[in-house]
Tab-separated table of C-alpha atoms in Angstrom:
chain	number	residue	atom	x	y	z
A	1	UNK	CA	0.073	0.140	-0.044
A	2	UNK	CA	0.987	3.222	-0.987
A	3	UNK	CA	2.545	5.836	1.828
A	4	UNK	CA	-0.050	9.106	2.528
A	5	UNK	CA	1.500	11.711	-0.147
A	6	UNK	CA	2.179	14.435	1.646
A	7	UNK	CA	4.738	12.232	4.324
A	8	UNK	CA	7.518	11.204	2.166
A	9	UNK	CA	9.586	13.608	-0.788
A	10	UNK	CA	8.177	14.471	-4.012
A	11	UNK	CA	10.687	12.022	-5.940
A	12	UNK	CA	10.253	9.194	-3.568
A	13	UNK	CA	6.761	9.854	-4.592
A	14	UNK	CA	7.185	9.446	-8.299
A	15	UNK	CA	10.525	6.453	-8.241
A	16	UNK	CA	7.458	4.190	-6.088
A	17	UNK	CA	4.846	5.575	-8.472
A	18	UNK	CA	6.868	4.750	-11.584
A	19	UNK	CA	8.340	1.283	-9.915
A	20	UNK	CA	4.509	0.152	-9.987
A	21	UNK	CA	2.018	-1.127	-12.748
A	22	UNK	CA	-0.779	1.553	-13.088
A	23	UNK	CA	-3.790	-1.279	-11.589
A	24	UNK	CA	-1.623	-0.934	-7.898
A	25	UNK	CA	-2.274	2.400	-8.310
A	26	UNK	CA	-5.643	2.142	-9.753
A	27	UNK	CA	-7.340	-0.964	-8.411
A	28	UNK	CA	-11.207	-0.459	-8.344
A	29	UNK	CA	-10.624	1.031	-12.421
A	30	UNK	CA	-10.537	-0.605	-15.183
A	31	UNK	CA	-7.218	1.154	-17.449
A	32	UNK	CA	-7.704	2.083	-20.894
A	33	UNK	CA	-6.973	-0.282	-23.749
A	34	UNK	CA	-3.792	2.140	-24.395
A	35	UNK	CA	-2.622	2.293	-21.145
A	36	UNK	CA	-3.434	-1.551	-20.594
A	37	UNK	CA	-1.079	-1.960	-23.449
A	38	UNK	CA	1.695	-0.058	-22.046
A	39	UNK	CA	2.037	-2.299	-19.307
A	40	UNK	CA	2.483	-4.903	-21.709
A	41	UNK	CA	5.473	-5.760	-22.210
A	42	UNK	CA	6.783	-6.033	-26.189
A	43	UNK	CA	6.671	-9.925	-26.387
A	44	UNK	CA	3.591	-10.408	-24.881
A	45	UNK	CA	2.271	-7.816	-26.903
A	46	UNK	CA	4.064	-9.587	-30.362
A	47	UNK	CA	2.425	-12.805	-28.665
A	48	UNK	CA	-1.117	-11.605	-28.677
A	49	UNK	CA	-0.775	-10.040	-31.936
A	50	UNK	CA	0.383	-13.414	-33.434
A	51	UNK	CA	-2.631	-15.689	-31.570
A	52	UNK	CA	-4.948	-13.164	-33.436
A	53	UNK	CA	-3.607	-13.411	-37.072
A	54	UNK	CA	-3.571	-17.425	-36.291
A	55	UNK	CA	-7.609	-17.329	-34.740
A	56	UNK	CA	-8.542	-14.777	-38.015
A	57	UNK	CA	-6.726	-17.705	-40.174
A	58	UNK	CA	-8.628	-20.545	-38.321
A	59	UNK	CA	-11.707	-18.872	-38.477
A	60	UNK	CA	-11.258	-18.055	-42.028
A	61	UNK	CA	-10.307	-21.402	-42.732
A	62	UNK	CA	-13.025	-22.545	-41.350
A	63	UNK	CA	-15.034	-20.064	-43.275
A	64	UNK	CA	-13.733	-22.005	-46.447
A	65	UNK	CA	-14.742	-25.612	-45.607
A	66	UNK	CA	-18.258	-24.474	-44.576
A	67	UNK	CA	-18.370	-22.622	-47.543
A	68	UNK	CA	-16.490	-25.824	-49.813
A	69	UNK	CA	-19.257	-27.788	-48.091
A	70	UNK	CA	-21.987	-26.012	-49.054
A	71	UNK	CA	-20.640	-25.923	-52.830
A	72	UNK	CA	-20.634	-29.289	-52.747
A	73	UNK	CA	-23.436	-30.396	-51.633
A	74	UNK	CA	-25.392	-28.899	-53.764
A	75	UNK	CA	-23.744	-30.107	-56.851
A	76	UNK	CA	-24.742	-33.132	-55.388
A	77	UNK	CA	-27.781	-32.839	-54.575
A	78	UNK	CA	-28.769	-30.903	-58.389
A	79	UNK	CA	-26.642	-34.056	-59.860
A	80	UNK	CA	-29.155	-36.218	-57.648
A	81	UNK	CA	-32.503	-34.874	-59.486
A	82	UNK	CA	-31.613	-34.213	-62.656
A	83	UNK	CA	-30.428	-38.517	-62.796
A	84	UNK	CA	-34.088	-38.794	-60.963
A	85	UNK	CA	-35.945	-36.215	-63.793
A	86	UNK	CA	-33.863	-38.805	-66.161
A	87	UNK	CA	-34.601	-41.379	-64.509
A	88	UNK	CA	-38.726	-40.316	-64.681
A	89	UNK	CA	-38.109	-39.873	-68.409
A	90	UNK	CA	-37.011	-42.721	-69.070
A	91	UNK	CA	-39.335	-44.471	-68.033
A	92	UNK	CA	-41.608	-42.415	-69.015
A	93	UNK	CA	-40.297	-43.407	-72.923
A	94	UNK	CA	-40.212	-46.768	-72.297
A	95	UNK	CA	-43.480	-47.510	-70.789
A	96	UNK	CA	-44.704	-44.981	-74.215
A	97	UNK	CA	-42.475	-47.563	-76.175
A	98	UNK	CA	-43.676	-50.401	-74.561
A	99	UNK	CA	-47.325	-49.497	-74.683
A	100	UNK	CA	-47.273	-48.409	-78.684
A	101	UNK	CA	-45.571	-52.147	-78.881
A	102	UNK	CA	-48.435	-54.267	-77.313
A	103	UNK	CA	-51.258	-51.866	-78.840
A	104	UNK	CA	-49.694	-52.037	-82.420
A	105	UNK	CA	-48.720	-56.578	-81.772
A	106	UNK	CA	-52.233	-56.895	-79.928
A	107	UNK	CA	-53.869	-55.373	-83.163
A	108	UNK	CA	-51.122	-57.631	-85.570
A	109	UNK	CA	-52.274	-60.580	-83.315
A	110	UNK	CA	-56.271	-59.555	-83.730
A	111	UNK	CA	-55.407	-60.088	-87.767
A	112	UNK	CA	-53.408	-63.078	-87.731
A	113	UNK	CA	-55.874	-64.600	-84.787
A	114	UNK	CA	-59.280	-63.587	-86.040
A	115	UNK	CA	-57.900	-62.497	-89.516
A	116	UNK	CA	-60.222	-59.391	-88.156
A	117	UNK	CA	-60.515	-56.260	-90.328
A	118	UNK	CA	-58.331	-53.191	-88.055
A	119	UNK	CA	-61.483	-51.232	-86.558
A	120	UNK	CA	-61.499	-47.609	-87.982
A	121	UNK	CA	-60.726	-46.229	-84.646
A	122	UNK	CA	-57.099	-47.571	-85.305
A	123	UNK	CA	-54.229	-46.139	-85.877
A	124	UNK	CA	-51.671	-47.308	-88.258
A	125	UNK	CA	-48.661	-46.401	-88.304
A	126	UNK	CA	-46.467	-46.169	-91.435
A	127	UNK	CA	-43.458	-48.841	-90.058
A	128	UNK	CA	-46.379	-51.449	-88.947
A	129	UNK	CA	-47.487	-53.212	-92.122
A	130	UNK	CA	-51.342	-53.087	-93.060
A	131	UNK	CA	-53.735	-56.434	-92.770
A	132	UNK	CA	-53.159	-57.415	-97.138
A	133	UNK	CA	-49.408	-57.269	-96.479
A	134	UNK	CA	-49.746	-59.195	-93.807
A	135	UNK	CA	-51.616	-62.072	-94.604
A	136	UNK	CA	-49.926	-61.758	-98.039
A	137	UNK	CA	-46.718	-63.086	-96.566
A	138	UNK	CA	-48.745	-65.618	-94.421
A	139	UNK	CA	-48.356	-68.271	-91.377
A	140	UNK	CA	-44.152	-66.994	-90.774
A	141	UNK	CA	-45.261	-63.536	-89.777
A	142	UNK	CA	-48.177	-64.292	-87.950
A	143	UNK	CA	-46.284	-66.705	-85.738
A	144	UNK	CA	-43.028	-64.355	-85.489
A	145	UNK	CA	-45.507	-61.589	-84.164
A	146	UNK	CA	-47.854	-64.429	-82.138
A	147	UNK	CA	-44.007	-65.086	-80.368
A	148	UNK	CA	-42.751	-61.503	-80.117
A	149	UNK	CA	-46.679	-60.242	-78.606
A	150	UNK	CA	-46.117	-63.415	-76.222
A	151	UNK	CA	-42.430	-61.974	-75.148
A	152	UNK	CA	-43.477	-58.331	-74.817
A	153	UNK	CA	-46.338	-59.282	-72.428
A	154	UNK	CA	-44.306	-61.368	-70.379
A	155	UNK	CA	-42.141	-58.255	-70.544
A	156	UNK	CA	-44.444	-55.925	-69.515
A	157	UNK	CA	-46.189	-57.732	-67.005
A	158	UNK	CA	-42.578	-58.370	-65.089
A	159	UNK	CA	-42.706	-54.614	-65.211
A	160	UNK	CA	-45.604	-53.816	-63.406
C-alpha cells in the first residue's frame, strides 16, 4: 500500500509510482486499452498479435471449408435431382414405347388370330404393315408376331 503522499518527498513518490503497475495505483478502475498496452511487454504484445492472426486464419479456413462443403452438397443435390428427372423421363419413354408396341402387336395378333379387319378407329402408322400385307406373307409372320407379343406381354407384366 502506498504511504500517504504528504509524509514523503516528491522524488520518493514518483519513484514508487513509476515502479508499480498502473493497476495497483487504481485497482477499482478498468484501465483503457492504451494504458493496458503500456503495462504489457513487447513480447506479450507480439504474442497476442500472432495469436490473433492465427485465430483469424483458423476462422477463415473454417468459413472456407463450410462454403466448400455447401457447394459440394449443392452439386450432389443437383446431380441427384437430374438423375431422378432423367430416370423418370426414361421410365415414361419406355412405358410409351412399350404401350405403342403392345397396341401394335395386339392389333397384329387380332389380325393374325381372327383375320378380322383393323377397326376404323385404330391408328395405323407407316411402319406397321397393313393387314393385306401380313396376310400375303402367311403363317411365318403370324407365328413371329404371336411370339413377339408373348415376349412383350411377359416383360410388360414383369415391369408392372
